[in-house]
Structure formats: structure tokens, C-alpha cells
Amino acid sequence: MPQRSEIKRMLNQVFEAILPILAVPVALIIGALILLLLRANPGVAFTALVQGAVGSTFSVTQTLVKATPLLLVGLGITIAFRGGVINIGGEGQIIVGALSATALALSFSQWPGAILLPLCLLVGTLSGALWGAVPGVLKARLGVNEILSTIMMNAIALQLSNYLLRGPMIDPAEIEAGTRIAQSALLPRQAWLPRLVPQTLLHAGSILALVMAVLVYIFLWRTTIGYRIRAVGLNAQAARYAGIPVPVYQALAITLGGAFAGLAGAVEVMGVQRRMLEGLSGGYGFSGIVAALFGNLHPLGTIPASVLFGGLLVGADKMQRAVQVPSAFVDTLMGLIVLFVVSSRIWAVRRARRRETYE
Amino acid sequence: MSTQVLGLDGRLPTGQMRIEEMRMVGIVKRFPGVLANDHVDFDVRAGEIHALLGENGAGKTTLMRQLYGLYRPDAGKILINGVEQHFNSPQDAIRAGIGMIHQHFMLVPSLTVVENVALGLKSSRGILLDLDRVEKRVRELSEQYGLKVDPKAYVWQLAVGEQQRVEILKALYRGAALLILDEPTAVLTPQEVEDLFRTLRQMARDGHALIFISHKLHEVLAISDRVTVLRDGRVVGTRPTHETNKSELAQMMVGRPVILQYERPPAQLGEVRLAIENLVVGGDRGHDAVRNVSLEVHAGEIVGLAGVSGNGQRELAEALAGLRPVKSGRILLCGKDITHEPPGARIALGQSYIPEERLRDGTIKQFSVADNLILEDHHKPPFSRKIFLDFNAIREISERLVREYNVKTPSVDTPVKNLSGGNIQKLILARELSRRPKVLIASQPTRGVDIGATEYIHQRLLEQRQAGTAILLISEDLDEIRALSDRIAVIYEGEIVGIVDGPSATAEQLGLMMAGVREGGQHHLEKIRL
């Protein structure tokens, strides 16, 4: 009797551990059904998806290029979530980070790269932090819901960008040519992040993001500030009891979240586009949330999660071309994967809890 | 159906068939990693009160949940009047004549007593309620068993003791011939306990079979005919109550001799460390939960705050900890006005607080034992240097504290949620006492904690008193208050009804005060001092 129940218990635990992994193929099967409804060949579509993501050196570097802002935003989201606050303001924070880095680089285009490049990254980070601090302070002081206020801050950042890119910051060449495309001038060369592989877009920002992931891990788990943020996020009541000023650390968590999104914006400008343009944030502010959740809100887990979603983004382009499905299908597929993985994880946790409850 | 003849035709006065004998034979119940019941034999007969005694986690509640159909035994049999029963749900058990009064009441506050009793029953009038009939029956039953309660009152208007009576009425109405009472006295004043015991005796006389679950020895001795002691899921023994005594039962429960009376040298009073002046604190429902309370605690003394649950103790404790705003009045900690200071300032001044809700307020359950031990002092050496946590120091000190305070845990990295209540409490005690506090506020420090751990916690509190800490002990357990306190303040509806000398206070005197009866004559309010 004891033997049998022990074995059963082990089997249960194994099952619960692999559930989230099993969820991905299930999501893909449903994706395949949708493809069939769209009269596309799922085999061809998925082959194109995989090839697009990792089929060549170029596609691998493209995957990593897309993964970089996802990772940076995801790190910020991780800090905020660990502190028990939800930052939906990634988009706005990316935009102000990119705008300020661009403005700085264009204003001081004579400065040497050794100063200008790190300064641009820093200013991008700080302005993202500022964009996060506003909802943070509003929450701490007045109890304003941070989900609402971060979304509002997105709208403000977007309109600010629209104004600047059409007015004060527009590329003088665009006015001359009369095309008036809403984008800034090209950044001075010394403010470009170096490319890692010739003929590709892979840039040093990816390495920076990896370093940041390790730093965030150290910050959250090895420092007193990280300890406090996690304490506040897990049990605000107990944190308050222990003398931790809860609102301050909640505000700090959103501010740091904003800082990483701002850095992502600066990196995207300096590494990929080399100029500020409309739509630069590219939805990373939202996909970064998904990457962070997928990475189990762990800085190191967010690394593979970002690569996975980066790969999906890149592969989706190729798939779209291969089987002529609407681009919305890719979003659907990503949504399905997230939905299945997240809910299977919740299911596994509940199952485990039910098994172990007694008395 | 005859309701006149007392039991002669095998029926109770309520009309229900008697349960002449209920036997549980060789019950085994296993949970992952725990053998909760290990071949337990237990029986109860009509007309008898059989106490089931044991520490938390001994398997009492598990055993009774099997009898009530909430769990199915892995092995063993349940026999009623010699016939084997298979209960798949509480409905089956209720149909067989078994009723259970849970620790947490299962009543709907917005309904009346009668509506609660009728809830879930088939009405004789189809989809229409027949509340008049239910009410009539409720009145009969409450008359018969001295269960005083207004059938038309809303449950939210009732005191806890009255709510318990409604639960008993519900069970009787459903025809319970065998009633299981799970720690029924935990929420009652001593006077209410007396009333409950009268009711239980009357029920036993009428031929009901009663199972009384408790870990309070004196109650078991006062009410039961037989006592069965469980320890670690096994039956240690069954004794006729009149042939046993407190120390034998305590030893059976714990497995070793237990100190029931503490050595308490006279208090060496120092300066006033905690002074509460005319404190008014709001409650959750907008009323004043603490009303004009004044109290002083000196270095080297334990002041007990006694009272029935819900009379403002929780709000007072939270105000003292800085977790609840103060409306008016002052709190002085070591002479400094901290009335409106945040918790951190109080901690820095040397106040420690053992909160009533240890999982909600006192610990972060996902954090490890070590991380919880540094909750208040993580930002100071030796736990951290600058902003970096010093893991070696944290581990070393945590391991020492876990050893010193007897916290049973696989390691200091184990999440606190995997520890038992008693061990979590010892962990909090270790954290709060190792800071060498000047003032300690201990709120229900041993609630839900087993005898062994309770004894340990009490000893530690007394040690702390000897070391010169000013201790405010807030407890609903009168025995605890009396065993430890130098002075006892009684709180009723947010007011201090009186303060009496600890060692000479009697349970009756305190019980009356807990029910709101002020002390007569010369000692009115906080006039007397040691």
C-alpha cells in the first residue's frame, strides 16, 4: 500500500512538472486546425515558421535582435511583478527612452562615442524610469491604480512622439525632400551600438540585455532592496508589519520597470533603427509582459522566453509569406501558446495543492 | 411517532432513532507523507459524552471527518448499532443520525435563525417555504435543551455563543442522534461554556451520543464520561474520566511529563515602557473598536489582556504595532510618543510584536525560514553589508535560532508554508525575542499551537519577563492569561472593564468581567496597582 501510493505520488509530480511543456504542442494543434479553416497547409506553415526563426544564420540573428527588447522589457516587468505591481506602460516607456536617447545623440553629435554612447543609454533609461515613476508616485501617494495610470502614460508618450517626430525632431532631409515621413535624422555614427555579426542587425545591445538579466537576478535575490521588493510583492501586510514602507517599494518597482523599458527603447534606436521613427516600440511593451510571465517572472527564465517569442515574431513573417495567411494568425498562435502554458501551469499548481491538502 | 417516551422505544425525545452504539474499528487514513490515523478504534454509546483529546495534528479532526462523511477511510470500518456504514458525503452521515458542529460556523449571517435552520432542507410545501413550522420546532428544541436564542433574530446580530447554539439547533433539527463537537469552547466565555455544558449533559441524559473534541484538559475532565487520547494518529489510551487526572492526560497527549504550573518569581518592576493613554481606535465597520483604553506596562512584568474574541483586542494590538491608525489618545514607547509613527519606527525603538495572524501578518509564507527570520533586521549587520545580503551570516544565525528555539524544519531553506502552525509560531518567537526587545506585544501567541510548543512559548515569555522586557500578553485563553500575568486587564466592547492582580484573580471573577460586568466598589477601572 505505501509503495503504491508513493509511486502514484511521484507520477503525479512528474505529470505536473511536464504539463506546461505538453501545453505547447496542444496549442500548435489548435493552431493547425485554424490553419485548415483558413485553407492553408499546416505542415507548410509550421515548417516556414521554424525556418524563418532558426533556418539560417541571418534568421537566428534576427530572432536574437527581436528577443533583445523583449528581454529588457521583460526584466522590468519581472521587477514590477515581483513587487506586486503591474506595469502595462512598457510601450510608453520604450518610446520616451528612444526619444530622449535620440534627442541627446542628435544634440551633442560632436561628442566622442566613449561619452555619448553610454550617456544616451543612461538618459534613455532615466527617462523610462521617470515615465514609470509618475504612476509609481501616484500609487504610493494617492492609491491610483497603476494599471490605469501606466496605460494613460502610454497614450501621452505616443502623442508626444507624434508631435516631436512631425515637428521639432523631424529629419531636416524629410522636409527638404517634401516627403515628411515622421522620423528623426540619423544618429551620429559614434552613438551606434556596434554590430556583432557582419551583414546582420545583431548588435551589442543583446549582450547588454544578457548582462542586465544577470544583474537583475543579483539585485532581486542578493540585495536588501530586492529582498524588500519581493517581500512587498508576496505579502504587503507582513512587509508593513516588519517596518518596510510598502508604497515606497511599490513605486520603486514600477520605476525600475520603466527604467528597463526605457533602456530597451534606447537600445532599439541605437542598435537597430539608428534613428527614431514611428512604431519603434513595435508592441514590445506588451509582448515583454508575456515573455516575463512565460519566463516565470524570473530574470534568467525570461532569457529563453524572449528568444522563443523573438523567434515566433521572425518566423511569423516567413510563414505569412509561405501560406498567405493574415498576419493576425501569428498573434492568435502566440495567444494560444500563452493561454495554454499559463493555464496549464495554474492547473498543475492547483492539482498539487489539492493533493497535499489535509487536516 | 412517539416523542413522549424517553428512549424506551429506541427513540430520542426528538423522535430520532437512537444510536445505541457507534464503533470505528481499525481506521486508517493516509495523506501524502503523513499517516493521519493509524488503526484507530473509537466508540461512543447513547447517553455518553466521550472526549477525544489530542494535540493539533494528532488526527482528531481527521478521524471525525471520516465519521461525518467528509473523508473516506483507507481501511477500517464504521458501525452504527452493529451495521457497517459507508458514508460518501456528509448527507449520508446526516441521514444516519450524525451531526457535527465545526470550529468555524457554517451560518449565513444575512438570514434569520429559522432560515438558517431550514436552509438546504426540503420544505413540506414544495417550493414554498414553511418557516412557521420550522420556527415552532426550533422553539421546542431550544426549550428542551436550554439553547436560548431568538428564532427570528438575524445571525449577524448574534454573539458567537448564540451562533454556536444555532449550529446545535440545526443539527438537532436534522435529527442528530450522535453529535460531534469540534473544539466547541474555543470561542466562548467561561459562563457560556457552563451553559453549553448544561445543554450537552441534558442531551446525554436524553440518550444522545456525544463526541467532544478538545485539547483543554480541565474541560474534558469537567464534561466527559470517557476520554480517548490520540497522539501521532494512534490511540494512546481510553480512560473513564473519573479514574484519570490532568497530569496523566497531559502526559498521554505529549508523550512526556508536562509542566502545568510555571515557576514564577515575583515581578521586578522597572520603569514604564509602554504607556497607553485614552486610546480610541476605529474598527473595520466604522465603529470605535477600542474606546478610551489606558494601560501601562512596566519593564519586567507581564500584563495580560483578557477578553472574549472580538472585543477590540485585535484593533488594539494593530494600533500598538502601527498597522492601524489611532483616532485619539497617545501611545508612549519608552517615553517617546509613537502614536502616529509607522511600524519601522517602533521596531527601531525596540518593540517586538507577535501578531495574531501568523501567516498573514507575521511571515511571508513563500519565503524560506531564513528569509523570514531576517524580516525586520535584514537591512542591518550582520545580515547585510551595504545593500548586499550576507548569506553566510544569515545561514549561520538562522541555523542557530532554529536550533535554539526548537523550530522543526528540514532546513532553513524550507518555505515557511511547509511548517506546522506551532513551528511557524516558534520561528516568529525566535525572530522577535532574539532582537532583545524592550517591549513585547504578544497577540494570541499560542492559539492553535500544541501543548508541547505552548509550554515552550510560555517558558520563553517568562524568561523574557525575567530579562526585563515589558510584555503585553493579549489572549482569549484564560488559563494562559492566569498562568503568566502579573496583572490582568479585562477588555469588553473596547473598554477596559477592570485591572486585577494576576496571581489572585479567580476564573469566576474574570469570567464576569469578560461578560462586561464591572468590578464593584473600590476597584473601579484602572485604579489599582500592584
PDB file of C-alpha atoms in Angstrom, chain B residues 379-468:
ATOM      1  CA  HIS B 379      18.999  45.792   6.317  1.00  0.00           C
ATOM      2  CA  LYS B 380      21.333  45.775   9.294  1.00  0.00           C
ATOM      3  CA  PRO B 381      24.573  43.945  10.049  1.00  0.00           C
ATOM      4  CA  PRO B 382      25.199  41.086  10.454  1.00  0.00           C
ATOM      5  CA  PHE B 383      22.548  40.179   7.871  1.00  0.00           C
ATOM      6  CA  SER B 384      23.750  42.610   5.238  1.00  0.00           C
ATOM      7  CA  ARG B 385      26.683  44.821   4.309  1.00  0.00           C
ATOM      8  CA  LYS B 386      25.742  47.970   2.450  1.00  0.00           C
ATOM      9  CA  ILE B 387      22.964  46.754   0.202  1.00  0.00           C
ATOM     10  CA  PHE B 388      24.152  43.172  -0.166  1.00  0.00           C
ATOM     11  CA  LEU B 389      22.677  40.385   1.905  1.00  0.00           C
ATOM     12  CA  ASP B 390      25.302  38.306   3.662  1.00  0.00           C
ATOM     13  CA  PHE B 391      24.156  34.779   3.034  1.00  0.00           C
ATOM     14  CA  ASN B 392      26.781  33.145   5.209  1.00  0.00           C
ATOM     15  CA  ALA B 393      25.819  35.205   8.223  1.00  0.00           C
ATOM     16  CA  ILE B 394      22.100  34.741   7.525  1.00  0.00           C
ATOM     17  CA  ARG B 395      22.502  30.978   7.263  1.00  0.00           C
ATOM     18  CA  GLU B 396      24.665  30.724  10.334  1.00  0.00           C
ATOM     19  CA  ILE B 397      22.381  32.817  12.532  1.00  0.00           C
ATOM     20  CA  SER B 398      19.216  31.178  11.164  1.00  0.00           C
ATOM     21  CA  GLU B 399      20.556  27.730  11.876  1.00  0.00           C
ATOM     22  CA  ARG B 400      21.439  28.788  15.391  1.00  0.00           C
ATOM     23  CA  LEU B 401      17.999  30.291  16.008  1.00  0.00           C
ATOM     24  CA  VAL B 402      16.224  27.270  14.579  1.00  0.00           C
ATOM     25  CA  ARG B 403      18.192  25.064  16.971  1.00  0.00           C
ATOM     26  CA  GLU B 404      17.832  27.372  19.934  1.00  0.00           C
ATOM     27  CA  TYR B 405      14.102  27.848  19.533  1.00  0.00           C
ATOM     28  CA  ASN B 406      13.372  24.274  18.596  1.00  0.00           C
ATOM     29  CA  VAL B 407      11.832  25.053  15.208  1.00  0.00           C
ATOM     30  CA  LYS B 408      11.253  21.744  13.481  1.00  0.00           C
ATOM     31  CA  THR B 409      12.142  22.252   9.822  1.00  0.00           C
ATOM     32  CA  PRO B 410      14.064  20.161   7.274  1.00  0.00           C
ATOM     33  CA  SER B 411      16.375  23.130   6.681  1.00  0.00           C
ATOM     34  CA  VAL B 412      16.493  26.898   6.899  1.00  0.00           C
ATOM     35  CA  ASP B 413      15.806  26.994   3.145  1.00  0.00           C
ATOM     36  CA  THR B 414      12.395  25.341   3.527  1.00  0.00           C
ATOM     37  CA  PRO B 415       9.479  27.646   2.667  1.00  0.00           C
ATOM     38  CA  VAL B 416       7.577  28.599   5.782  1.00  0.00           C
ATOM     39  CA  LYS B 417       4.292  27.400   4.296  1.00  0.00           C
ATOM     40  CA  ASN B 418       5.544  23.830   4.748  1.00  0.00           C
ATOM     41  CA  LEU B 419       5.904  24.246   8.518  1.00  0.00           C
ATOM     42  CA  SER B 420       3.232  23.426  11.091  1.00  0.00           C
ATOM     43  CA  GLY B 421       1.477  26.218  12.970  1.00  0.00           C
ATOM     44  CA  GLY B 422       3.431  25.593  16.157  1.00  0.00           C
ATOM     45  CA  ASN B 423       6.734  25.743  14.338  1.00  0.00           C
ATOM     46  CA  ILE B 424       5.822  28.916  12.488  1.00  0.00           C
ATOM     47  CA  GLN B 425       4.965  30.419  15.860  1.00  0.00           C
ATOM     48  CA  LYS B 426       8.338  29.354  17.267  1.00  0.00           C
ATOM     49  CA  LEU B 427      10.005  30.919  14.242  1.00  0.00           C
ATOM     50  CA  ILE B 428       8.228  34.224  14.899  1.00  0.00           C
ATOM     51  CA  LEU B 429       9.146  33.943  18.564  1.00  0.00           C
ATOM     52  CA  ALA B 430      12.784  33.341  17.624  1.00  0.00           C
ATOM     53  CA  ARG B 431      12.802  36.413  15.386  1.00  0.00           C
ATOM     54  CA  GLU B 432      11.040  38.680  17.860  1.00  0.00           C
ATOM     55  CA  LEU B 433      12.871  37.590  21.011  1.00  0.00           C
ATOM     56  CA  SER B 434      16.356  37.364  19.531  1.00  0.00           C
ATOM     57  CA  ARG B 435      16.106  41.103  18.890  1.00  0.00           C
ATOM     58  CA  ARG B 436      16.125  41.548  22.708  1.00  0.00           C
ATOM     59  CA  PRO B 437      13.017  43.722  22.696  1.00  0.00           C
ATOM     60  CA  LYS B 438      12.312  46.392  25.290  1.00  0.00           C
ATOM     61  CA  VAL B 439       8.587  45.905  24.784  1.00  0.00           C
ATOM     62  CA  LEU B 440       6.865  42.778  23.503  1.00  0.00           C
ATOM     63  CA  ILE B 441       3.278  42.675  22.352  1.00  0.00           C
ATOM     64  CA  ALA B 442       2.198  39.058  22.077  1.00  0.00           C
ATOM     65  CA  SER B 443      -1.178  38.558  20.478  1.00  0.00           C
ATOM     66  CA  GLN B 444      -2.657  35.073  20.882  1.00  0.00           C
ATOM     67  CA  PRO B 445       0.852  33.598  20.963  1.00  0.00           C
ATOM     68  CA  THR B 446      -0.293  30.022  21.453  1.00  0.00           C
ATOM     69  CA  ARG B 447      -3.556  29.874  19.526  1.00  0.00           C
ATOM     70  CA  GLY B 448      -3.689  26.668  17.535  1.00  0.00           C
ATOM     71  CA  VAL B 449      -0.348  25.579  18.955  1.00  0.00           C
ATOM     72  CA  ASP B 450       0.048  22.174  20.634  1.00  0.00           C
ATOM     73  CA  ILE B 451       0.736  21.661  24.333  1.00  0.00           C
ATOM     74  CA  GLY B 452       4.431  20.987  23.912  1.00  0.00           C
ATOM     75  CA  ALA B 453       5.008  24.161  21.904  1.00  0.00           C
ATOM     76  CA  THR B 454       2.683  26.148  24.178  1.00  0.00           C
ATOM     77  CA  GLU B 455       4.684  25.136  27.211  1.00  0.00           C
ATOM     78  CA  TYR B 456       7.855  26.126  25.391  1.00  0.00           C
ATOM     79  CA  ILE B 457       6.479  29.522  24.326  1.00  0.00           C
ATOM     80  CA  HIS B 458       5.252  30.223  27.863  1.00  0.00           C
ATOM     81  CA  GLN B 459       8.664  29.436  29.315  1.00  0.00           C
ATOM     82  CA  ARG B 460      10.286  31.760  26.827  1.00  0.00           C
ATOM     83  CA  LEU B 461       7.868  34.581  27.658  1.00  0.00           C
ATOM     84  CA  LEU B 462       8.609  34.167  31.352  1.00  0.00           C
ATOM     85  CA  GLU B 463      12.351  34.192  30.633  1.00  0.00           C
ATOM     86  CA  GLN B 464      11.859  37.415  28.727  1.00  0.00           C
ATOM     87  CA  ARG B 465      10.000  38.863  31.703  1.00  0.00           C
ATOM     88  CA  GLN B 466      12.938  37.953  33.912  1.00  0.00           C
ATOM     89  CA  ALA B 467      15.225  39.656  31.429  1.00  0.00           C
ATOM     90  CA  GLY B 468      13.293  42.874  31.997  1.00  0.00           C
TER      91      GLY B 468
END
